């Protein structure tokens, strides 16, 4: 082959290697041009270091990508709190700056002064270090100073554990830091949703999990755990037979948190188990808590070991093998769940945090006995391990997230407002107390109040004659309810609200009696909800007595689990309620289910409503009493074998008794009453078509057979097979009033 002058002959293999070499040189040039991310991690106390240390180790393990700077401040540098900066040095981290920022005093003013002192000292440090990003943790006042300084100096901030809720001033500080931060590494899905609801940009939120879980999930199965337990608690202590106690002050209610601390110590003394108790943190109130501890002789007590600091790796072992953990530390609601260790959370400091089933809340820790009972319930239990706060892979996610940060992108936030659900958890009061309702029955004769528990049992009942005037009636009602509430405390019943059953037409939405029956005088256009709620400080529900009877059947009686049914009350009057698709039917003007005023005759007797031919005019107790008196006045009631005293008032019972003894006149009256009631119920079956009819009231058992017979003869064939039963409930009005409370007030969240 002839070569052209000036051309070069290059072997294909040589060309390939030449290109590879050029590519390598180009990549090396790019890597040299790519700046390492300068990350400053600032730690303020022993608690946040346990979360930050795994990240610091991760950053240190990648020196080609990250440059680590460590700033130490806060209680790390105070002797009373263990001089915990030494454990950072023992972990072989170079501390670039130590800032003494704590103003002693352990009160609110000292906390504010400490924030101010930190803000004075931090600018020089941050200006010297010039980090690309500052990593801050949590909700401490020290961290707020860090975030404020960095934000004002245009330093990007990565905030750990934002979006959580704990119920104290920590919430305000944590959310303030979140608003200052540019990036977020949160622990739970709910925290992520909270951050989104707080307008944070979703693209800058990482659902990482808790970094401390990376360490505790991999290291809490150490073989030498018994050596660690014995070194802190003594040689005689056994696994699962000791308690870890850690209680911090609540800065928004210092005196109350000190009181709870004293009650906790009393309960622990009474419980008589070996206890490892850690000193509280540096928040306002901690000095007073230490005084309480020393006054009770805890440091000298043989059952207690009081310590200022425990290395995190050893603390993991102690918590994971404890019989119980008690206090208000976030460790109890977070890390302890990973081991299934039973936890008793005292007071309000962690209110709102997501917890596993291992946590028992004692928010109203107002008695020694309540805390002691919680210890009895929790000590020695084991729960399933929970990974709500992490799966052990938080650090790799956070490092990956740091690598994606583009320092050339401006730090402009976007905003959105999605809905966020609250979490539900256990409460000691729900275990120790019986959830109950205060039920009121305003009858024509008697005013009755009862404490009714969740299962429908009447714990205690109060009965008084119903006064004739409005003012007397309201005064008596409020007095009876107040007495019942006082007794409920002694009976260990937690009253959730008040339900009122009354005659007449009721607007349940407003709690107002619109029009009453003739039996209750001065009882129209009456607002019942407002005065009762104002006096008792409880929610109040009000409804018609017939509707209440239907509600009682739905919750406690034959109507339980039945989608469509009708209740017919056969008493002094005739009433009832209609349940359709599991809901009570009220009607557009709250006049639905006035079953006693269904007309069954155009020429019938006059009814109490002013009309003629209503079911009530035939079949009610008043109608039967009227007919009994008519027969008695005509000397047509009494028959052989019937015992009647001269002074005895004539009632419906005399009419029924006379019919049973063969009185044809009395029997004819009762047949007409039963027919009227049966025809009325047939009308109901043809209009509403329920699957069940429940007869309630004193006359129910007498009317059952005749009504069934009339339905089988006169109703349409398609409804003849509908079941008719008598109620088994002794107090339908009271139980129905209670059911309104128990169905609505128990939708309770924490």
XYZ file of C-alpha atoms in Angstrom:
750
model
C 0.000 0.000 0.000
C 1.360 3.390 -1.040
C 1.682 6.066 1.649
C 0.939 9.730 1.051
C 3.727 12.132 1.862
C 3.453 13.659 5.320
C 0.931 11.105 6.625
C 1.466 9.151 9.886
C 0.677 5.509 10.326
C -0.912 4.906 13.823
C -1.747 1.459 15.137
C -5.493 1.153 16.177
C -4.469 -0.226 19.594
C -2.216 2.757 20.175
C -5.095 5.083 19.218
C -7.388 3.407 21.787
C -4.884 3.767 24.637
C -4.184 7.367 23.640
C -7.877 8.212 23.906
C -8.151 6.452 27.324
C -5.185 8.435 28.622
C -6.731 11.708 27.463
C -10.039 10.786 29.160
C -8.230 10.026 32.428
C -6.380 13.326 32.259
C -9.670 15.147 31.640
C -11.355 13.431 34.636
C -8.389 14.262 36.867
C -8.625 17.887 35.754
C -12.370 17.912 36.570
C -11.794 16.313 39.980
C -9.092 18.861 40.750
C -11.477 21.635 39.743
C -14.329 20.192 41.832
C -14.218 21.814 45.242
C -14.569 19.731 48.392
C -17.727 20.527 50.336
C -16.679 22.271 53.521
C -19.072 21.009 56.194
C -19.168 22.505 59.678
C -20.874 20.383 62.341
C -21.788 22.268 65.519
C -22.658 20.324 68.663
C -24.033 21.807 71.886
C -24.628 18.919 74.309
C -24.353 15.179 74.908
C -27.781 14.487 73.369
C -27.229 16.150 70.006
C -23.728 14.682 69.706
C -25.244 11.172 69.714
C -27.148 12.197 66.543
C -24.325 14.185 64.938
C -21.424 11.785 65.622
C -22.487 9.163 63.010
C -22.651 11.927 60.379
C -19.259 13.248 61.451
C -17.754 9.766 61.094
C -19.349 9.459 57.653
C -17.962 12.799 56.493
C -14.526 11.986 57.886
C -14.516 8.669 55.981
C -14.717 10.583 52.636
C -11.851 13.118 52.753
C -11.788 13.343 48.976
C -15.337 14.774 48.935
C -15.801 16.562 52.273
C -13.813 18.730 54.594
C -15.019 18.509 58.195
C -14.907 21.337 60.741
C -16.171 20.791 64.288
C -17.459 23.539 66.564
C -18.238 22.753 70.204
C -20.275 25.001 72.475
C -22.974 24.932 75.142
C -23.038 22.438 78.014
C -20.278 20.312 76.430
C -17.789 22.634 78.123
C -19.301 22.704 81.632
C -17.929 20.523 84.404
C -21.319 20.064 86.116
C -22.574 18.380 82.941
C -19.597 16.089 82.535
C -17.260 18.087 80.272
C -18.604 15.968 77.442
C -16.392 17.632 74.819
C -13.816 15.028 75.883
C -15.823 12.220 74.281
C -15.596 14.127 70.981
C -11.827 14.221 71.337
C -11.809 10.533 72.289
C -13.626 9.857 69.013
C -10.565 11.404 67.308
C -12.271 14.518 65.951
C -10.303 17.752 65.739
C -12.307 20.469 67.447
C -11.771 23.634 65.466
C -13.425 25.970 67.959
C -14.617 25.744 71.553
C -17.052 28.471 72.513
C -18.027 29.031 76.140
C -21.561 30.276 75.575
C -23.472 29.219 78.699
C -24.437 31.847 81.251
C -24.984 29.961 84.504
C -28.155 30.326 86.496
C -30.369 27.648 84.941
C -33.344 29.987 84.662
C -35.169 31.657 81.790
C -32.996 34.776 81.816
C -29.800 32.684 81.730
C -31.072 30.838 78.635
C -31.708 34.147 76.837
C -28.317 35.492 77.865
C -26.667 32.286 76.618
C -28.252 32.744 73.197
C -27.020 36.333 73.148
C -23.493 35.330 74.175
C -23.380 32.678 71.451
C -24.521 35.225 68.852
C -21.698 37.530 69.910
C -19.016 34.826 69.619
C -20.183 32.848 66.563
C -19.596 35.415 63.762
C -15.811 35.386 64.240
C -15.723 31.581 64.169
C -17.959 31.258 61.110
C -16.068 33.986 59.282
C -12.786 32.191 59.948
C -14.063 28.716 58.995
C -16.181 29.886 56.027
C -18.136 26.608 55.740
C -20.240 25.815 52.697
C -22.857 24.289 54.929
C -23.516 24.235 58.683
C -25.132 21.130 60.187
C -27.290 21.824 63.268
C -29.499 19.478 65.221
C -32.821 19.666 66.965
C -34.489 22.193 69.174
C -32.041 23.587 71.740
C -31.585 27.309 72.385
C -27.879 26.869 71.494
C -28.884 25.521 68.079
C -31.163 28.524 67.549
C -28.155 30.820 68.023
C -26.160 28.757 65.516
C -28.915 28.855 62.890
C -29.522 32.570 63.385
C -25.856 33.441 62.967
C -25.394 31.218 59.904
C -28.563 32.474 58.194
C -27.557 36.102 58.672
C -24.089 35.297 57.292
C -25.522 33.580 54.176
C -24.225 30.163 55.176
C -26.360 27.243 54.082
C -27.906 25.285 56.941
C -28.801 21.598 57.094
C -31.219 21.041 59.975
C -31.599 17.565 61.495
C -34.866 16.351 63.045
C -37.025 19.256 61.919
C -40.790 18.912 61.605
C -41.265 16.978 64.828
C -43.673 17.979 67.584
C -42.952 17.660 71.292
C -45.308 20.059 73.046
C -42.993 22.563 74.836
C -40.899 25.650 73.997
C -38.699 23.195 72.083
C -41.398 23.170 69.381
C -41.078 26.909 68.834
C -37.287 26.729 68.705
C -37.262 23.688 66.407
C -39.702 25.252 63.949
C -37.802 28.555 64.050
C -34.616 26.710 63.083
C -36.527 24.953 60.297
C -37.564 28.330 58.903
C -33.934 29.507 58.982
C -32.581 26.290 57.450
C -32.121 25.721 53.729
C -32.067 21.920 53.826
C -33.714 19.375 56.095
C -32.931 15.785 57.067
C -35.978 14.545 58.975
C -36.658 11.260 60.711
C -40.265 10.294 59.968
C -42.818 10.590 57.215
C -45.026 12.718 59.463
C -42.154 15.112 60.190
C -41.625 15.425 56.447
C -45.317 16.293 56.001
C -45.096 18.857 58.797
C -42.153 20.539 57.071
C -44.094 20.659 53.816
C -47.051 22.157 55.673
C -44.643 24.749 57.091
C -43.975 25.879 53.500
C -40.589 24.159 53.100
C -39.559 23.109 49.594
C -40.128 19.375 49.203
C -37.058 19.036 46.989
C -34.876 20.200 49.893
C -36.298 17.764 52.440
C -34.650 14.379 52.941
C -36.500 11.617 54.780
C -33.355 10.076 56.232
C -34.273 8.562 59.578
C -32.450 9.300 62.818
C -28.636 9.077 62.530
C -28.329 7.619 66.032
C -30.241 4.566 64.785
C -27.299 3.781 62.478
C -25.227 3.165 65.560
C -27.733 1.678 67.956
C -29.227 -0.837 65.509
C -25.787 -2.177 64.676
C -24.257 -2.192 68.129
C -26.884 -2.836 70.789
C -26.401 -6.652 70.623
C -22.996 -6.503 72.287
C -21.805 -9.576 74.124
C -20.402 -7.527 77.001
C -23.696 -5.788 77.830
C -23.838 -7.381 81.298
C -20.405 -5.952 82.095
C -21.689 -2.484 81.176
C -24.854 -2.925 83.254
C -22.887 -4.065 86.295
C -20.335 -1.276 85.934
C -23.072 1.322 86.252
C -25.567 -0.432 88.544
C -23.568 -2.942 90.575
C -22.780 -6.644 90.406
C -26.097 -7.880 91.804
C -28.363 -6.275 89.234
C -29.903 -8.528 86.549
C -30.924 -7.834 82.972
C -34.436 -6.385 82.787
C -34.582 -5.819 86.556
C -33.627 -2.134 86.693
C -35.008 1.240 85.631
C -33.401 4.078 83.659
C -34.751 7.506 84.699
C -34.113 10.738 82.805
C -36.316 13.785 83.428
C -35.659 17.301 82.090
C -37.352 20.575 83.080
C -40.148 21.975 80.900
C -39.204 25.613 80.466
C -42.774 26.757 79.765
C -43.975 25.382 83.129
C -40.958 25.005 85.381
C -42.752 24.662 88.715
C -45.061 21.950 87.429
C -42.167 19.988 85.921
C -40.322 20.194 89.262
C -43.434 18.832 90.975
C -43.634 15.944 88.491
C -39.946 15.237 89.068
C -40.556 14.928 92.810
C -43.548 12.643 92.258
C -41.470 10.470 89.920
C -38.745 10.111 92.545
C -41.353 9.220 95.200
C -42.853 6.586 92.903
C -39.410 5.134 92.155
C -38.594 5.004 95.868
C -41.851 3.146 96.533
C -41.358 0.825 93.564
C -38.096 -0.341 95.121
C -36.137 -1.307 92.017
C -32.515 -0.579 91.164
C -32.540 2.706 89.235
C -29.984 4.524 87.112
C -30.926 8.214 87.161
C -29.232 10.812 84.965
C -28.984 14.465 85.930
C -31.304 16.813 83.982
C -30.027 19.004 81.158
C -29.050 22.655 81.501
C -32.497 24.156 80.791
C -34.127 26.579 83.207
C -35.328 24.646 86.248
C -32.594 22.002 86.245
C -30.944 23.430 89.374
C -34.227 23.154 91.295
C -34.694 19.578 90.082
C -31.242 18.632 91.336
C -32.144 20.169 94.706
C -35.275 17.979 94.843
C -33.172 14.919 94.065
C -30.651 15.719 96.788
C -33.357 16.603 99.315
C -34.801 13.122 98.873
C -31.361 11.575 99.345
C -31.302 9.919 95.925
C -27.511 10.109 95.521
C -26.990 8.214 98.789
C -29.897 5.775 98.410
C -28.738 2.149 97.877
C -31.279 1.580 95.080
C -30.128 4.562 93.017
C -27.079 5.449 90.960
C -27.091 9.129 89.944
C -24.751 10.094 87.073
C -24.068 13.189 84.959
C -23.118 11.492 81.719
C -22.896 8.036 80.131
C -21.173 7.417 76.776
C -23.795 6.827 74.097
C -22.638 3.298 73.228
C -22.991 2.243 76.856
C -26.238 4.153 77.308
C -27.678 2.118 74.415
C -26.901 -1.096 76.266
C -28.434 0.184 79.490
C -31.678 1.304 77.804
C -32.069 -1.758 75.608
C -31.843 -4.190 78.532
C -33.757 -2.120 81.117
C -36.988 -3.302 82.675
C -38.386 0.165 82.040
C -37.374 3.718 81.154
C -39.152 6.654 82.815
C -39.002 10.421 82.415
C -39.490 12.846 79.548
C -36.323 12.434 77.486
C -36.704 12.163 73.720
C -34.610 8.992 74.005
C -37.614 7.313 75.617
C -39.981 8.017 72.731
C -37.335 7.622 70.006
C -34.362 5.329 70.584
C -35.964 3.071 73.223
C -38.592 1.982 70.687
C -35.895 0.287 68.617
C -35.350 -2.176 71.461
C -38.994 -2.643 72.555
C -38.070 -1.275 75.982
C -41.195 -0.216 77.919
C -41.263 3.544 78.481
C -43.270 5.818 80.777
C -43.372 9.359 79.391
C -44.192 11.909 82.095
C -45.744 15.316 81.498
C -46.015 17.418 78.360
C -42.420 17.630 77.104
C -42.851 14.983 74.393
C -46.536 15.597 73.605
C -47.116 15.124 69.893
C -44.081 12.977 69.114
C -44.716 9.794 67.206
C -44.243 6.767 69.427
C -44.341 3.011 69.249
C -46.695 0.953 71.381
C -43.938 0.683 74.005
C -44.656 4.226 75.263
C -47.263 4.828 77.958
C -48.042 8.529 78.429
C -48.753 9.963 81.871
C -49.397 13.527 80.792
C -51.327 14.466 83.926
C -48.695 13.073 86.263
C -50.356 14.740 89.216
C -50.156 11.949 91.794
C -47.552 9.550 93.094
C -50.078 6.683 92.753
C -50.649 7.338 89.054
C -46.933 7.125 88.267
C -46.566 4.091 90.525
C -49.440 2.363 88.708
C -47.774 3.146 85.370
C -44.592 1.478 86.658
C -46.638 -1.590 87.619
C -48.140 -1.704 84.128
C -44.885 -1.228 82.216
C -42.028 -2.706 84.242
C -40.717 -5.979 82.846
C -42.793 -5.928 79.650
C -41.256 -6.326 76.211
C -42.744 -4.759 73.105
C -42.139 -5.326 69.396
C -39.168 -3.344 68.138
C -40.200 -0.140 66.379
C -38.355 1.561 63.540
C -40.514 4.673 63.353
C -37.420 6.877 63.585
C -34.973 5.007 61.391
C -33.762 1.829 59.740
C -30.005 2.226 60.318
C -29.204 3.856 56.962
C -29.604 7.550 57.732
C -25.941 8.537 57.313
C -25.492 7.154 53.750
C -28.664 9.008 52.743
C -27.463 12.263 54.322
C -24.024 12.014 52.638
C -25.697 11.368 49.304
C -27.948 14.374 49.941
C -24.931 16.583 50.734
C -23.296 15.553 47.444
C -26.313 16.866 45.506
C -26.134 20.367 46.981
C -25.312 22.825 44.211
C -23.578 25.841 45.736
C -24.356 27.901 42.641
C -28.142 27.616 43.087
C -29.736 30.566 44.945
C -31.434 29.741 48.231
C -34.976 30.795 47.378
C -37.760 28.825 49.094
C -41.113 27.890 47.584
C -44.333 27.441 49.538
C -47.229 24.964 49.827
C -49.791 24.066 52.493
C -50.793 20.352 52.494
C -53.008 18.882 55.233
C -51.262 17.082 58.076
C -52.808 14.480 60.346
C -52.105 14.339 64.081
C -50.843 11.189 65.733
C -52.674 9.041 68.227
C -51.085 7.383 71.215
C -51.831 5.822 74.573
C -52.630 7.764 77.723
C -52.520 6.498 81.288
C -55.849 8.191 82.080
C -57.558 6.039 79.461
C -56.285 2.938 81.238
C -56.911 3.952 84.835
C -60.249 5.714 84.318
C -63.520 4.532 82.803
C -64.628 6.753 79.958
C -68.179 7.775 80.796
C -71.015 10.115 79.899
C -73.356 12.187 82.002
C -76.847 11.296 80.757
C -79.910 13.461 81.507
C -83.533 12.402 80.962
C -86.053 15.248 81.201
C -89.343 13.419 81.623
C -92.812 14.757 82.301
C -92.702 13.444 85.864
C -89.066 13.008 86.860
C -85.718 14.590 86.139
C -83.038 11.881 86.030
C -79.253 12.079 85.741
C -76.939 9.073 85.386
C -73.248 8.307 84.985
C -73.066 5.811 82.107
C -69.854 4.004 81.160
C -68.691 2.985 77.688
C -70.310 -0.463 77.892
C -73.722 0.987 78.673
C -73.686 0.201 82.394
C -75.319 2.799 84.631
C -72.701 3.431 87.313
C -74.912 5.724 89.401
C -78.359 7.278 88.918
C -80.025 10.320 90.487
C -83.799 10.992 90.383
C -85.797 14.055 91.452
C -89.361 15.232 90.668
C -89.277 17.516 87.640
C -90.057 21.089 88.811
C -92.883 22.939 87.089
C -91.046 26.193 86.295
C -88.138 26.753 83.945
C -85.878 28.431 86.509
C -86.353 25.734 89.148
C -85.843 23.013 86.561
C -82.561 24.465 85.273
C -81.227 25.047 88.794
C -82.038 21.469 89.790
C -80.569 20.075 86.560
C -77.246 21.882 87.046
C -77.067 20.878 90.718
C -77.699 17.199 89.919
C -75.074 17.267 87.147
C -72.539 18.954 89.438
C -73.148 16.336 92.142
C -72.760 13.562 89.577
C -69.463 15.007 88.317
C -68.111 15.149 91.863
C -69.142 11.529 92.458
C -67.647 10.480 89.110
C -64.161 11.318 90.376
C -64.631 9.012 93.379
C -66.062 6.314 91.094
C -62.984 6.589 88.820
C -65.118 7.687 85.870
C -63.827 10.222 83.350
C -66.897 12.133 82.152
C -66.396 13.123 78.512
C -69.561 15.154 78.031
C -73.265 15.559 78.758
C -76.132 14.075 76.742
C -79.685 15.324 77.285
C -82.865 13.468 76.299
C -86.039 15.555 76.426
C -89.585 15.463 75.129
C -90.769 17.593 72.224
C -89.098 18.866 69.069
C -85.359 19.532 69.388
C -82.738 21.205 67.188
C -79.719 18.965 68.007
C -77.350 21.158 65.994
C -77.925 24.109 68.336
C -78.904 22.173 71.466
C -82.261 23.979 71.638
C -85.706 22.625 72.608
C -87.992 24.194 69.987
C -91.397 22.973 71.179
C -92.072 20.727 74.146
C -94.850 18.307 74.969
C -97.708 19.384 77.207
C -96.179 17.254 79.970
C -93.211 19.607 80.457
C -94.294 23.189 81.115
C -92.240 26.290 80.221
C -90.005 24.209 77.964
C -90.111 25.813 74.487
C -87.351 27.811 72.745
C -84.947 26.705 75.486
C -81.175 26.698 74.883
C -79.950 23.742 76.950
C -76.432 23.439 75.545
C -75.053 26.850 76.556
C -75.901 26.985 80.285
C -74.934 23.347 80.884
C -71.665 23.652 78.962
C -70.799 26.951 80.659
C -71.474 25.532 84.125
C -69.799 22.145 83.705
C -67.090 23.014 81.116
C -68.036 19.955 79.073
C -69.414 19.429 75.557
C -73.206 18.954 75.505
C -75.486 17.088 73.087
C -79.295 17.393 73.142
C -81.981 15.402 71.292
C -85.585 14.237 71.414
C -86.300 11.283 73.729
C -87.559 9.142 70.840
C -84.376 9.760 68.867
C -82.343 8.968 71.971
C -84.138 5.626 72.316
C -83.123 4.795 68.731
C -79.528 5.814 69.450
C -79.526 3.599 72.550
C -80.661 0.623 70.475
C -78.016 1.366 67.832
C -75.189 1.370 70.363
C -76.344 -1.058 73.075
C -79.444 -2.934 71.910
C -81.032 -4.890 69.063
C -80.055 -2.194 66.544
C -76.324 -2.770 66.998
C -74.923 -3.558 63.556
C -78.320 -3.028 61.829
C -78.173 -0.434 59.073
C -81.895 0.464 58.917
C -84.345 0.125 61.803
C -87.142 1.950 63.623
C -87.719 2.253 67.359
C -91.270 2.858 68.613
C -91.694 3.971 72.230
C -94.968 2.935 73.872
C -95.222 4.770 77.154
C -97.091 7.777 78.484
C -97.018 8.991 74.896
C -95.969 7.354 71.635
C -92.627 8.338 70.115
C -89.656 6.855 68.371
C -86.692 7.276 66.103
C -85.573 6.187 62.644
C -82.069 4.961 61.844
C -81.386 5.016 58.089
C -78.005 3.963 56.693
C -76.648 3.972 60.281
C -77.601 7.638 60.771
C -80.414 9.168 62.802
C -83.080 10.868 60.652
C -83.978 14.355 61.958
C -85.733 15.906 58.975
C -85.515 19.427 57.569
C -87.302 21.022 60.555
C -86.311 18.342 63.101
C -89.824 16.860 62.983
C -88.952 13.454 61.537
C -89.922 10.295 63.444
C -92.895 11.863 65.273
C -94.321 8.380 65.072
C -97.001 8.950 67.715
C -98.664 11.514 65.479
C -99.126 9.307 62.422
C -102.886 9.564 61.736
C -104.679 6.216 61.446
C -108.265 7.571 61.482
C -109.947 10.741 60.243
C -112.616 10.614 62.955
C -110.546 9.300 65.874
C -110.243 10.707 69.378
C -108.494 14.027 70.001
C -104.713 13.837 70.448
C -102.527 15.958 72.733
C -101.079 17.565 69.593
C -104.538 19.073 68.792
C -105.297 16.767 65.878
C -107.544 13.677 65.772
C -106.957 10.004 65.078
C -103.198 9.876 65.895
C -101.626 6.618 67.111
C -100.967 8.338 70.437
C -104.671 9.102 70.866
C -105.359 5.341 70.751
C -102.343 3.437 72.035
C -100.438 5.637 74.491
C -100.529 5.116 78.238
C -102.504 8.371 78.575
C -105.082 7.173 76.034
C -105.474 3.839 77.809
C -105.771 5.615 81.149
C -108.483 7.856 79.695
C -110.453 4.848 78.476
C -109.969 3.055 81.817
C -111.430 6.052 83.653
C -114.366 6.178 81.223
C -115.187 2.512 81.847
C -114.662 2.924 85.582
C -117.005 5.935 85.744
C -119.619 3.864 83.917
C -118.983 1.007 86.339
C -117.871 -1.173 83.409
C -114.230 -1.754 84.374
C -114.204 -3.958 87.430
C -114.723 -7.718 86.960
C -114.683 -10.700 89.284
C -111.226 -11.404 90.707
C -110.005 -7.846 90.111
C -108.674 -6.139 93.247
C -109.195 -2.351 93.206
C -108.901 0.002 96.160
C -111.334 2.872 96.350
C -108.634 5.491 96.783
C -106.401 4.029 94.077
C -106.044 6.188 90.922
C -107.186 4.506 87.714
C -104.361 3.696 85.270
C -103.736 1.817 82.042
C -102.635 -1.161 84.151
C -106.200 -1.561 85.439
C -107.489 -1.698 81.865
C -104.966 -4.387 80.909
C -105.693 -6.377 84.069
C -109.451 -6.220 83.430
C -108.985 -7.451 79.850
C -106.885 -10.392 81.071
C -109.714 -11.324 83.488
C -112.261 -11.428 80.663
C -113.685 -7.880 80.569
C -114.938 -7.602 76.987
C -115.178 -3.795 77.099
C -111.580 -3.468 78.242
C -110.509 -6.055 75.686
C -112.197 -4.106 72.896
C -110.364 -0.919 73.903
C -107.015 -2.712 73.889
C -107.718 -4.381 70.534
C -108.485 -0.984 69.020
C -105.261 0.458 70.532
C -103.165 -2.455 69.242
C -104.792 -2.162 65.807
C -104.059 1.574 65.676
C -100.436 0.969 66.645
C -100.118 -1.928 64.173
C -101.568 0.132 61.301
C -99.227 3.004 62.164
C -96.229 0.667 62.089
C -97.419 -0.719 58.731
C -97.358 2.857 57.403
C -93.795 3.172 58.661
C -92.840 -0.118 56.967
C -94.343 1.041 53.676
C -92.600 4.447 53.791
C -89.187 3.753 55.330
C -88.899 -0.024 54.775
C -86.598 -0.795 57.733
C -85.237 -4.290 58.355
C -86.186 -4.227 62.052
C -88.840 -2.677 64.306
C -88.044 -2.381 68.025
C -90.899 -1.783 70.474
C -89.757 0.034 73.591
C -91.482 1.322 76.718
C -93.762 -0.100 79.429
C -96.436 -1.294 76.979
C -94.029 -2.909 74.479
C -94.419 -6.501 75.694
C -98.214 -6.247 75.619
C -98.331 -4.831 72.067
C -95.770 -7.205 70.499
C -98.021 -10.129 69.550
C -101.005 -8.020 68.321
C -98.746 -5.814 66.203
C -97.068 -8.841 64.609
C -100.510 -10.297 63.850
C -101.779 -7.054 62.245
C -98.630 -6.740 60.112
C -99.040 -10.321 58.879
C -102.669 -9.587 57.887
C -102.588 -6.046 56.508
C -99.083 -5.175 55.320
C -97.798 -5.619 51.797
C -96.441 -9.083 51.252
C -92.849 -7.800 50.803
C -92.718 -6.349 54.346
C -94.675 -8.984 56.286
C -91.488 -10.827 57.183
C -89.803 -7.803 58.786
C -88.804 -8.640 62.331
C -90.538 -6.955 65.279
C -88.928 -7.300 68.724
C -89.212 -5.735 72.150
C -86.304 -3.769 73.589
C -84.047 -5.343 76.209
C -82.860 -1.941 77.444
C -84.137 -0.830 80.835
C -83.247 2.858 80.421
C -83.361 3.721 76.699
C -83.634 7.492 77.224
C -80.600 7.642 79.517
C -78.577 5.228 77.401
C -79.440 7.152 74.248
C -78.374 10.425 75.832
C -75.114 8.768 76.890
C -74.538 7.292 73.434
C -74.438 10.776 71.886
C -71.496 11.597 74.147
C -69.723 8.262 73.837
C -70.009 8.197 70.028
C -68.649 11.704 69.471
C -66.505 12.716 72.445
C -64.383 9.555 72.301
C -62.976 10.530 68.932
C -60.049 11.783 70.998
C -56.559 12.419 69.638
C -53.103 13.343 71.204
